[in-house]
XYZ file of C-alpha atoms in Angstrom:
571
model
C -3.612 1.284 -9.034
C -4.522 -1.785 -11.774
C -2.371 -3.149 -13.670
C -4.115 -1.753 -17.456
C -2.863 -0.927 -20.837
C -6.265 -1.152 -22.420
C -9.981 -1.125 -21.046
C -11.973 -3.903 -22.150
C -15.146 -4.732 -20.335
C -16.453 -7.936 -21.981
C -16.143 -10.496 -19.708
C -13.045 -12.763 -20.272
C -15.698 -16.286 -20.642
C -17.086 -14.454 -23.701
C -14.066 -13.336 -25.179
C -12.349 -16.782 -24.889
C -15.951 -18.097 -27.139
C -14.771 -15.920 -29.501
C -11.988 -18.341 -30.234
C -13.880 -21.491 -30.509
C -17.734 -20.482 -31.701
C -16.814 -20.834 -35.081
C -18.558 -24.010 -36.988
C -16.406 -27.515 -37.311
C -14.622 -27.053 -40.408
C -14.816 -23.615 -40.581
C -11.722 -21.623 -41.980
C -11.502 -18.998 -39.901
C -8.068 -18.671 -38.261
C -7.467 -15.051 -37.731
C -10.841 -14.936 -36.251
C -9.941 -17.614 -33.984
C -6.683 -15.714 -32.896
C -8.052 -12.508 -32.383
C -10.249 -14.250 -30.223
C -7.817 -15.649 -28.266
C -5.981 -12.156 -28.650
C -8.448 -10.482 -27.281
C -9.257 -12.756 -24.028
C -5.480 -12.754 -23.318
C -5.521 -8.627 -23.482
C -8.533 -8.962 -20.896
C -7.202 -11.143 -18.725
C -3.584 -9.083 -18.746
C -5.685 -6.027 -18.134
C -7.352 -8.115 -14.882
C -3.914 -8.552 -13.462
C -4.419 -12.518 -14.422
C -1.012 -12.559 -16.147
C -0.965 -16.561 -16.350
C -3.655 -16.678 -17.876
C -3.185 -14.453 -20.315
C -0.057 -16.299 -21.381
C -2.262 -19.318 -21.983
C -4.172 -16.905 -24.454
C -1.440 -15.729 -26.132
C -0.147 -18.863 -26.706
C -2.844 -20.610 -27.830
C -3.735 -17.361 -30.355
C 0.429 -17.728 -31.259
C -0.378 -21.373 -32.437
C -3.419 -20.478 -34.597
C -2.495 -17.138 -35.594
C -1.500 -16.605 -39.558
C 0.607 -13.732 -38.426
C 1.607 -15.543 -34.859
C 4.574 -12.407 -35.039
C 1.502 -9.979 -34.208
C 1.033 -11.865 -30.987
C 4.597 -12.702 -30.096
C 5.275 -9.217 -28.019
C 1.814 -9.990 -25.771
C 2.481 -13.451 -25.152
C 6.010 -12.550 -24.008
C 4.710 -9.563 -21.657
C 2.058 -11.967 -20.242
C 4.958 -14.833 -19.625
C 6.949 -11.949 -17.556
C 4.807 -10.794 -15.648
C 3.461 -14.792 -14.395
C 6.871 -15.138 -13.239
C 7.556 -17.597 -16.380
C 10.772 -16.335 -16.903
C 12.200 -19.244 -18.427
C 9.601 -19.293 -21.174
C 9.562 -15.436 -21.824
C 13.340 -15.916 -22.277
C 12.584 -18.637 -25.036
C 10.047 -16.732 -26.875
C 11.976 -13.143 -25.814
C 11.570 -10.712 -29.386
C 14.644 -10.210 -31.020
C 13.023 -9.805 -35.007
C 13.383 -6.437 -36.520
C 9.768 -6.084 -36.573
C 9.691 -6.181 -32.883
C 8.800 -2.854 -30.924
C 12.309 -1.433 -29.825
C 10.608 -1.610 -25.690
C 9.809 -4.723 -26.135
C 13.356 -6.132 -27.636
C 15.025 -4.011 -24.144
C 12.897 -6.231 -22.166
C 13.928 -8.968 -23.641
C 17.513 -8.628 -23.024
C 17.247 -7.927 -19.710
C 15.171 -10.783 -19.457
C 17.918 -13.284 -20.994
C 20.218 -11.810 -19.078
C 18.900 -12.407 -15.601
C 17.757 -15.956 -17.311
C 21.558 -16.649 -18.156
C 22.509 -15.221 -14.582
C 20.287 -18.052 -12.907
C 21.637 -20.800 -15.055
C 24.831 -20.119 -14.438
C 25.710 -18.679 -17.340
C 27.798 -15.318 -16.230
C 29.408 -14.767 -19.522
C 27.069 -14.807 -21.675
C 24.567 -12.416 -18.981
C 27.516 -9.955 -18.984
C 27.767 -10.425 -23.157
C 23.824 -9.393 -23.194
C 24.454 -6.632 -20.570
C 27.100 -4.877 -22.713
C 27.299 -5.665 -26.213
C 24.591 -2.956 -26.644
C 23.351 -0.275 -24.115
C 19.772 -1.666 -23.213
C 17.958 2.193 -23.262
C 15.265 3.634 -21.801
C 13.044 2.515 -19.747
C 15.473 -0.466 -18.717
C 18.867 1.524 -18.815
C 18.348 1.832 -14.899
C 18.418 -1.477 -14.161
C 20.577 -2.550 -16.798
C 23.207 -0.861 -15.174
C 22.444 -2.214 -11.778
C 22.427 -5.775 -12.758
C 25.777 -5.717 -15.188
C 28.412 -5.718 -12.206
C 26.933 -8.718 -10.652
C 27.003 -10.443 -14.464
C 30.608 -9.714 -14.556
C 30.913 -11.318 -11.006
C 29.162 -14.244 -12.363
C 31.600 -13.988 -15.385
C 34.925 -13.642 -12.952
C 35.452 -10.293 -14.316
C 36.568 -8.509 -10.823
C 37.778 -5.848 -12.454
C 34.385 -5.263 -13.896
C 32.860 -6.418 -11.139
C 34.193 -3.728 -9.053
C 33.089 -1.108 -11.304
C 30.629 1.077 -10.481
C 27.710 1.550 -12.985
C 27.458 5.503 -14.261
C 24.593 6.407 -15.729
C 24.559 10.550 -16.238
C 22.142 12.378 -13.864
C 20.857 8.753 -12.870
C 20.586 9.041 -8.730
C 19.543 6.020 -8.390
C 22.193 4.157 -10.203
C 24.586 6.275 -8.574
C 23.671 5.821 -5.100
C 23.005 1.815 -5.161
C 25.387 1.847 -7.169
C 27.750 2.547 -4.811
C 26.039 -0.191 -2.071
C 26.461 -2.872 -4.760
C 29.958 -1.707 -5.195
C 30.685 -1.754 -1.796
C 29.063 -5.415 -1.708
C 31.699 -6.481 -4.604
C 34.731 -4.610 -2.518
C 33.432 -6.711 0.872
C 33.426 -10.149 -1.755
C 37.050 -9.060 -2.776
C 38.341 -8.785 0.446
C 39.271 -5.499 -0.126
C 37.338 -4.287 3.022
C 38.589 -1.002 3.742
C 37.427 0.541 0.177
C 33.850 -1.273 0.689
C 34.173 0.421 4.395
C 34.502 3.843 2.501
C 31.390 3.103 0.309
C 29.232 1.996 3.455
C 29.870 5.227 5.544
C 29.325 7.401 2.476
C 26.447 6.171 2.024
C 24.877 6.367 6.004
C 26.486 9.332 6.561
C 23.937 11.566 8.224
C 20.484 10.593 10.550
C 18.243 10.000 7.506
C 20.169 7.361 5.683
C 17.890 5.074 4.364
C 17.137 2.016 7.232
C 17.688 -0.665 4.597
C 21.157 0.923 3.501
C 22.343 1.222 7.262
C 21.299 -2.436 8.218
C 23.031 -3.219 5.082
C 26.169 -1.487 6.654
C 25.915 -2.746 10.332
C 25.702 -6.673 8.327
C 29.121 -5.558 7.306
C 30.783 -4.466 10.810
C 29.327 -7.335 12.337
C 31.330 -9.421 9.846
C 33.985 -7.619 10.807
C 33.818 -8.207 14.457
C 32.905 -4.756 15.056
C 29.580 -4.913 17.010
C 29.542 -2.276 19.397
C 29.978 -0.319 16.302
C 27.359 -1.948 14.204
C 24.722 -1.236 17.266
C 25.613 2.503 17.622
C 24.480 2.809 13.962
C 21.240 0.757 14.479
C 20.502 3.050 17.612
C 21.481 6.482 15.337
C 18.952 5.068 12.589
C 16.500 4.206 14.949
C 16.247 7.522 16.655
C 14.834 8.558 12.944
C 12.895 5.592 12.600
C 11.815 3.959 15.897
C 9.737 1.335 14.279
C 11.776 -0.039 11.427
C 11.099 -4.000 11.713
C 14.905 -4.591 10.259
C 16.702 -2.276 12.437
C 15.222 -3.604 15.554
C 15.621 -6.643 14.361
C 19.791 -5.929 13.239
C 19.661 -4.594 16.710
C 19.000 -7.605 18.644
C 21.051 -9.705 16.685
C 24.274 -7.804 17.097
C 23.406 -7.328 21.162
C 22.644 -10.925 21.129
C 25.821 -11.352 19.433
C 23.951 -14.364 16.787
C 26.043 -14.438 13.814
C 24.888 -11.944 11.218
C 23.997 -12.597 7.511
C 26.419 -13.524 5.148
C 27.803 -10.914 2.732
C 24.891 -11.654 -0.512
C 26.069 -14.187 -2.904
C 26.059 -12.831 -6.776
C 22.173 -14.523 -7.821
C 21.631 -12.807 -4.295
C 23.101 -9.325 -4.981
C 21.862 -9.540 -8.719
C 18.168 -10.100 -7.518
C 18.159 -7.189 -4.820
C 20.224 -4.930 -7.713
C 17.234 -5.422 -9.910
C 14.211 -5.370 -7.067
C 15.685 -0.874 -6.811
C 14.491 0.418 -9.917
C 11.280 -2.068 -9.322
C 10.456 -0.081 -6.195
C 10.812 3.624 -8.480
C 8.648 2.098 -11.073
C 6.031 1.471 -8.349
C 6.444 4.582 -6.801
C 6.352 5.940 -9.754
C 2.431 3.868 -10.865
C 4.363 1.828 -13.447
C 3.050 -1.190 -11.762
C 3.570 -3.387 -14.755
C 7.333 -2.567 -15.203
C 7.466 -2.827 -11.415
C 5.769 -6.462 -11.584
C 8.049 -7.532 -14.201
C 11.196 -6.747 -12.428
C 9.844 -8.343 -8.954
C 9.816 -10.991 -11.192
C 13.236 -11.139 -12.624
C 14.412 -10.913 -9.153
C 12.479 -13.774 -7.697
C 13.744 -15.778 -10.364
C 17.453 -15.259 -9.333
C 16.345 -15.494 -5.372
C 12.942 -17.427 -5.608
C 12.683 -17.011 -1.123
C 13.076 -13.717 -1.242
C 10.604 -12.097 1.121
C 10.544 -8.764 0.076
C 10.180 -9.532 -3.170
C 7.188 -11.706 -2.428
C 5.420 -8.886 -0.642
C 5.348 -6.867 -3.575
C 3.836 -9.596 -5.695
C 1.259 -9.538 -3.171
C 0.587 -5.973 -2.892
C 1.054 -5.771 -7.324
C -1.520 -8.719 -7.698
C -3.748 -7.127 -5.190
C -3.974 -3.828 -6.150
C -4.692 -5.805 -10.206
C -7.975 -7.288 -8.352
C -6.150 -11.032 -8.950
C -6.574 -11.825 -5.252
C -5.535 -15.522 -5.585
C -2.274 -14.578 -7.157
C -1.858 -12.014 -3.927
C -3.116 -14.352 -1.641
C -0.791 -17.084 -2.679
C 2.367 -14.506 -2.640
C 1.560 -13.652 0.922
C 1.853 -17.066 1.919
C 4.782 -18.071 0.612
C 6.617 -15.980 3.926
C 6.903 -18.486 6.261
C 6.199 -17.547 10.604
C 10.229 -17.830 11.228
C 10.685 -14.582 8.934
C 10.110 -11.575 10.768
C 7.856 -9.654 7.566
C 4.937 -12.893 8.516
C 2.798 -10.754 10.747
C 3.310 -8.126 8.368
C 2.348 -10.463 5.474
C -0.683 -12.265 7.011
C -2.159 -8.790 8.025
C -1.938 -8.234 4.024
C -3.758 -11.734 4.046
C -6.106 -10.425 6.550
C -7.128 -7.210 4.201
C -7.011 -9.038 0.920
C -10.137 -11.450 2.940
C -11.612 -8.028 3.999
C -11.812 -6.082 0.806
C -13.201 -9.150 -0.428
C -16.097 -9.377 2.115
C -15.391 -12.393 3.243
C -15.164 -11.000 7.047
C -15.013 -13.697 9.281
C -12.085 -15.141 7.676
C -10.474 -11.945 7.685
C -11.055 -11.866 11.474
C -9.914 -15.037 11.645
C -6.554 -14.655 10.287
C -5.858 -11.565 12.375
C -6.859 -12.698 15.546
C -4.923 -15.871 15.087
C -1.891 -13.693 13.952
C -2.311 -11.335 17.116
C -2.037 -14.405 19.432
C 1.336 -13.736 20.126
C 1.286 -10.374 20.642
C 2.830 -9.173 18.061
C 2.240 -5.347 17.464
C 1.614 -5.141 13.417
C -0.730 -8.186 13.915
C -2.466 -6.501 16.852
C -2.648 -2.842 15.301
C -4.040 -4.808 12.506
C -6.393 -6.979 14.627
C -7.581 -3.735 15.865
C -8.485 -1.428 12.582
C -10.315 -4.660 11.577
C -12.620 -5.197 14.198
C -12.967 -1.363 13.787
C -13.660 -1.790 10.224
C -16.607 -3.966 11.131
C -17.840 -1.882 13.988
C -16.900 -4.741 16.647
C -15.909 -1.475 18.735
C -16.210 -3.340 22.303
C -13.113 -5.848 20.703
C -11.181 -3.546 19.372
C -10.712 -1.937 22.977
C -8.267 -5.073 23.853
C -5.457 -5.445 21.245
C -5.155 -1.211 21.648
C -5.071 -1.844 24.961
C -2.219 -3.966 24.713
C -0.981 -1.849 22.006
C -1.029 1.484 24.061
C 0.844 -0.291 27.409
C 3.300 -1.824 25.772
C 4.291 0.865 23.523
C 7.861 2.751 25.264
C 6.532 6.496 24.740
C 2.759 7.513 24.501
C 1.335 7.543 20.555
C -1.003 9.788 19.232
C -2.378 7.470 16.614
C -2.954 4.723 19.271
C -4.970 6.708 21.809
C -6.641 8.155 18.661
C -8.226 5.008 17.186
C -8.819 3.634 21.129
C -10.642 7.436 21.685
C -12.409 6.725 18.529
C -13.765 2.954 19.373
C -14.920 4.266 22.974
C -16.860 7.414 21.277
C -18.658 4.856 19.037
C -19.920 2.693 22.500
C -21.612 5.979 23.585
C -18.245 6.071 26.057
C -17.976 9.603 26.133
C -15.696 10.314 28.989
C -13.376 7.498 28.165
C -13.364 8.823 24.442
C -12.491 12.371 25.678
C -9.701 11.452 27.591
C -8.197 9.724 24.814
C -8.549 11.794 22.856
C -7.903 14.771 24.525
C -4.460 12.830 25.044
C -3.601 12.418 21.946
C -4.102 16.101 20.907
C -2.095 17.001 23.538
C 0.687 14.902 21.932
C -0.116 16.316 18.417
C -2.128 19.255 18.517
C -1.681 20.190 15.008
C -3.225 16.677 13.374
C -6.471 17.906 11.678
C -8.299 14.967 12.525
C -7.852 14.695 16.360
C -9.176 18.321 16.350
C -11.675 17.731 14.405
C -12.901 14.222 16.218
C -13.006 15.667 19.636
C -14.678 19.035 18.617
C -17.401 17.429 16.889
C -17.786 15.107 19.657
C -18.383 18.531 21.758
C -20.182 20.325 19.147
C -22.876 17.702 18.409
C -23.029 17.329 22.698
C -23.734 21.537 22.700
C -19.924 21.907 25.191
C -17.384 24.056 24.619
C -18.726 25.365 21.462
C -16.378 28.325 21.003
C -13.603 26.187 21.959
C -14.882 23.442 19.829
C -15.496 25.568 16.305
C -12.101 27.147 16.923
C -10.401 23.672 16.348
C -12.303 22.791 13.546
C -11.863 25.934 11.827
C -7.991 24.497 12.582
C -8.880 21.594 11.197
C -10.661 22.847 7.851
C -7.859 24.713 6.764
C -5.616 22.257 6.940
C -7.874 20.336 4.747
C -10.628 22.492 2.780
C -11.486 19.851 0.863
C -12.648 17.386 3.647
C -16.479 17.300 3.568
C -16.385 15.627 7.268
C -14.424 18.617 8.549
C -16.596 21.424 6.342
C -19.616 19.908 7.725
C -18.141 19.643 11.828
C -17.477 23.536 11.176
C -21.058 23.974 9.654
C -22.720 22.032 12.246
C -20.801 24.095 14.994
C -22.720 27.458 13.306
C -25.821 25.722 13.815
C -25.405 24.399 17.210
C -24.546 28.330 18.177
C -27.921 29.232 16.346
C -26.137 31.008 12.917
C -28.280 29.320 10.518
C -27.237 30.875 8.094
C -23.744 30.673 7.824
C -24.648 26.840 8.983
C -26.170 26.595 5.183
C -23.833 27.967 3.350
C -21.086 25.498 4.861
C -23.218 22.226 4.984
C -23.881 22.548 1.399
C -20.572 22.985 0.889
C -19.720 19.895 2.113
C -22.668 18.476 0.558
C -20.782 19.017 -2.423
C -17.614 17.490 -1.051
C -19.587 14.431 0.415
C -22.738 14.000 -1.742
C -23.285 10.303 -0.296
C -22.754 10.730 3.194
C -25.962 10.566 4.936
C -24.884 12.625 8.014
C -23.615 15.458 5.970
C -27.201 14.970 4.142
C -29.128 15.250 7.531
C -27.093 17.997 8.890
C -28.051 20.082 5.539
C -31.705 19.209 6.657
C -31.793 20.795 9.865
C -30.123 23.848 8.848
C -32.728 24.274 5.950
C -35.673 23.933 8.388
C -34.064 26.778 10.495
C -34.252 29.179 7.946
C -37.356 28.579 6.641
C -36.735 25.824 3.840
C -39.020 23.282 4.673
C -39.602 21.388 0.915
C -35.969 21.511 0.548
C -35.389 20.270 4.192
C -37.866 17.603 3.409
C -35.999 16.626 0.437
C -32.897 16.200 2.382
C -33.937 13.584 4.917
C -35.956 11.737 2.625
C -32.640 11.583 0.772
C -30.892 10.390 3.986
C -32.781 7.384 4.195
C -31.771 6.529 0.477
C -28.141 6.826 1.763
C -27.940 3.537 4.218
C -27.638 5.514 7.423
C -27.035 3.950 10.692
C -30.399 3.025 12.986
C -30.024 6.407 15.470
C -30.049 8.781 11.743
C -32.568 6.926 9.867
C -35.193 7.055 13.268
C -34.794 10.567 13.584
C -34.807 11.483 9.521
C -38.620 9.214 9.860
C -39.784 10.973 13.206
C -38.887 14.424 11.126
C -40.535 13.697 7.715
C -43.799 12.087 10.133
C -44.043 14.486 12.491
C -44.039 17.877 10.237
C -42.032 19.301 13.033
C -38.900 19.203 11.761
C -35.530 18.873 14.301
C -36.047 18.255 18.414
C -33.786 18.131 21.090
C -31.802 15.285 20.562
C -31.524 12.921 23.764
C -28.123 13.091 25.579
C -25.854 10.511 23.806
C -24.916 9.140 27.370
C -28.598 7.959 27.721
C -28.205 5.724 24.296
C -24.502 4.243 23.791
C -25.253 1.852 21.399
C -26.406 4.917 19.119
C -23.842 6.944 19.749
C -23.783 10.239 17.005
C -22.094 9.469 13.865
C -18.422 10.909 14.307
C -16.311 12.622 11.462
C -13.788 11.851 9.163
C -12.851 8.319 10.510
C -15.865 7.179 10.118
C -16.865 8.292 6.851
């Protein structure tokens, strides 16, 4: 997910030449815009929205038609966070694209709203419907406007928008918010319940109702409905949290004030527009509401995650740090840190960051700790935070025995990796990837082969289009000696995973079986090409220079550090 509205692939340095390469004296402004114009699009594109508003401003200055640039330079202000300056330079000509003129009441509204300035946010709100694709949270934000106007009547109002669910259901927790601010608690009482009612109410949404009986006094009754929820959702990080609180009996948070209530109004329809890929829509309203609640932590955590997934890692990076290690989302914030240092190669200060968030023991930053040092085949270390991980945890998980089953099998720890994962099956026996881990483990050892192609065969339908599991099943029909049914399913999942170089040797063997030799040849000299690990690529060189084609492999128990390549999690 990137944040794009238009591919352009020359790099931004060249682009931004554009604007100055012409000769001193040279009368060449609209070249010199478009210049400009067209490093600013780049850099938008890139996810570097401040620097694109530095493009489009610049090109605004030069331009002889600065009108043409006004709408980019007002996106690219929005979307740094400049909210202040996009509300300045916010279109409001008739010439202006209708989208673009929405935006930019919303945006003066919410600018108004954090300046005080209630009346004339409310005036903005309402004069004229703001439509499509702002209507949504248009109609969140006005109730809080009229707050900051003194409206109550208004304020109390709940925002209708036909066939809108989302308006109508958060709706109805901002309402109960204004009821709660009006002292009028039994009505806001009414709203809370009807919107818990039943064991899948949404965690947020039922913290946001226990907040109001502990205000109330009422916290025997706040931690029954933490307990309900977390029967649903055992490891919600703000019920558990809620939890403690209210059996600690700490004072709970206060009701939110209006920038507060505003900011989280307008953060709703920016989580749909993500979940819904609009991730520039979605990045403009995390923006609005960080500029009525600038500490917000949620808020910040989707900058992160936005900017990341854009490729502008020092924009993520920088979000992530702004949550400090009092709020309870840090460990979940520096494990974003963590990745964002991973997926940029620079592994040792990814491990770095994990291990010194793990120190504590917290389980995110351990879980995270773990898939890390998994990621970068430090197997043997991974074995300790799972550890911790797996004892600590109050009932036994699947997914934790899984990954620990999965970190043994690649020491050459067979019997440890069978009992784990033979554990976790037992827990889940369903999950296509525990059956197919721990039958290939026994199909590539020659055990339990009947047993073993049974639970792939499980584990392919579930997922025909997984090359790891096609090629587990295909490998079981060769290990029984059905060559060629063994063909026609590895190249199957040859198809499915072209570049893996397992899959590739696999294909190999089961050629040479049935008489294919050139093509067999073809296929491990093809495996080499493919980066395989050190046990593959020695046996695809002893096959292409011996001419003999596939031996008995040595039992994996006699080599652990070159333990056989294992499915799906691995690839």
């Amino acid at each position: 997910m990137r944040l794009r509205s238009l591919t352009v692939t020359v790099p931004l340095f060249l682009l931004a030449a554009c604007a100055s390469a012409a000769p001193p004296g040279a009368d060449l402004p609209d070249r010199s815009s478009y210049g400009l114009f067209l490093a600013g699009q780049a850099a938008l594109n890139d996810g570097e929205s401040r620097q694109a508003a530095d493009y489009f401003d610049r090109a605004t200055d030069v331009s002889a038609q600065p009108e043409l640039l006004a709408e980019r330079a007002f996106t690219a202000a929005v979307l740094s966070g400049e909210i202040e300056r996009a509300a300045e330079i916010a279109p409001v000509d008739e010439s202006a694209s209708e989208g673009a003129k929405r935006l930019g009441r919303l945006v003066r509204a919410v600018e108004a709203l954090a300046d005080g300035k209630g009346e004339t946010a409310y005036t903005l709100l309402t004069e004229q419907e703001i439509g499509f694709p702002h209507r949504t949270a248009a109609a969140l934000l006005t109730p809080w406007a009229a707050a900051a106007a003194g409206d109550q009547l208004a304020a109390i109002r709940r925002p209708d928008v036909p066939g809108d669910r989302l308006v109508q259901y958060f709706g109805m927790l901002g309402q109960a918010y204004q009821f709660e601010r009006a002292r009028r608690y039994d009505e806001a009482e009414t709203d809370f319940k009807a919107l818990t009612e039943g064991a899948e109410a949404a965690p947020m949404l039922v913290v946001a109702h226990g907040e109001f009986l502990e205000r109330r006094g009422r916290r025997d009754e706040a931690v029954a409905l933490y307990d309900q929820a977390l029967a649903s959702f055992p490891r919600d990080t703000a019920l558990t949290e809620a939890k403690a609180r209210a059996m600690a009996r700490r004072s709970p948070p206060p009701p939110p004030t209006v920038r507060e209530g505003a900011a989280e109004a307008i953060l709703t329809p920016a989580a749909a527009m993500l979940a819904a890929r609009q991730s520039q829509f979605a990045l403009a309203y995390v923006r609005l509401a960080l500029r009525l609640d600038p500490d917000r932590v949620d808020a910040w955590m989707m900058v992160g995650d936005l900017m990341g997934a854009a490729g502008d890692l020092e924009a993520a990076r920088a979000a992530y740090e702004r949550v400090k290690p009092d709020q309870p989302e840090y460990a979940t914030a520096q494990s974003k840190l963590a990745w964002s240092y991973q997926g940029a190669d620079e592994t040792e200060r990814a491990l770095e960051i994990a291990r010194a968030n793990a120190s504590n023991g917290d389980p995110v930053a351990l879980l995270t700790l773990a898939d890390l040092l998994r990621t970068n085949e430090k197997y043997a270390e991974a074995i300790a935070p799972l550890d911790q991980l797996i004892e600590a945890s109050p009932a036994p998980d699947w997914r934790l025995l899984f990954a620990r089953g999965a970190a043994y099998e690649r020491l050459g720890d067979w019997p440890r990796a069978e009992a784990d994962l033979s554990a976790a099956l037992e827990l889940n026996p369903n999950e296509p990837d525990i059956l197919n881990y721990l039958a290939y483990g026994w199909i590539d050892r020659g055990e339990r082969l009947e047993e073993a192609l049974a639970m792939v065969q499980m584990a392919v339908d579930a997922n025909p289009r997984s090359g790891a599991m096609v090629d587990s099943l295909g490998w079981g029909y060769y290990r029984l000696g059905q060559y060629d049914r063994a063909v026609e399913l590895l190249e199957e999942a040859v198809e499915l995973e072209a570049g893996d170089p397992e899959v590739n040797n696999h294909l190999g063997d089961a050629y040479w079986q049935v008489g294919r030799r050139d093509e067999a040849v073809f296929q491990w000299r093809r495996v080499l090409t493919l980066e395989p690990d050190e046990r593959m690529r020695r046996d695809a060189e002893a096959k292409l220079a011996s001419g003999l084609g596939p031996q008995p492999r040595v039992a994996a128990a006699t080599e652990p550090a070159l333990a056989p390549t294992p499915p799906s999690v691995a690839r």
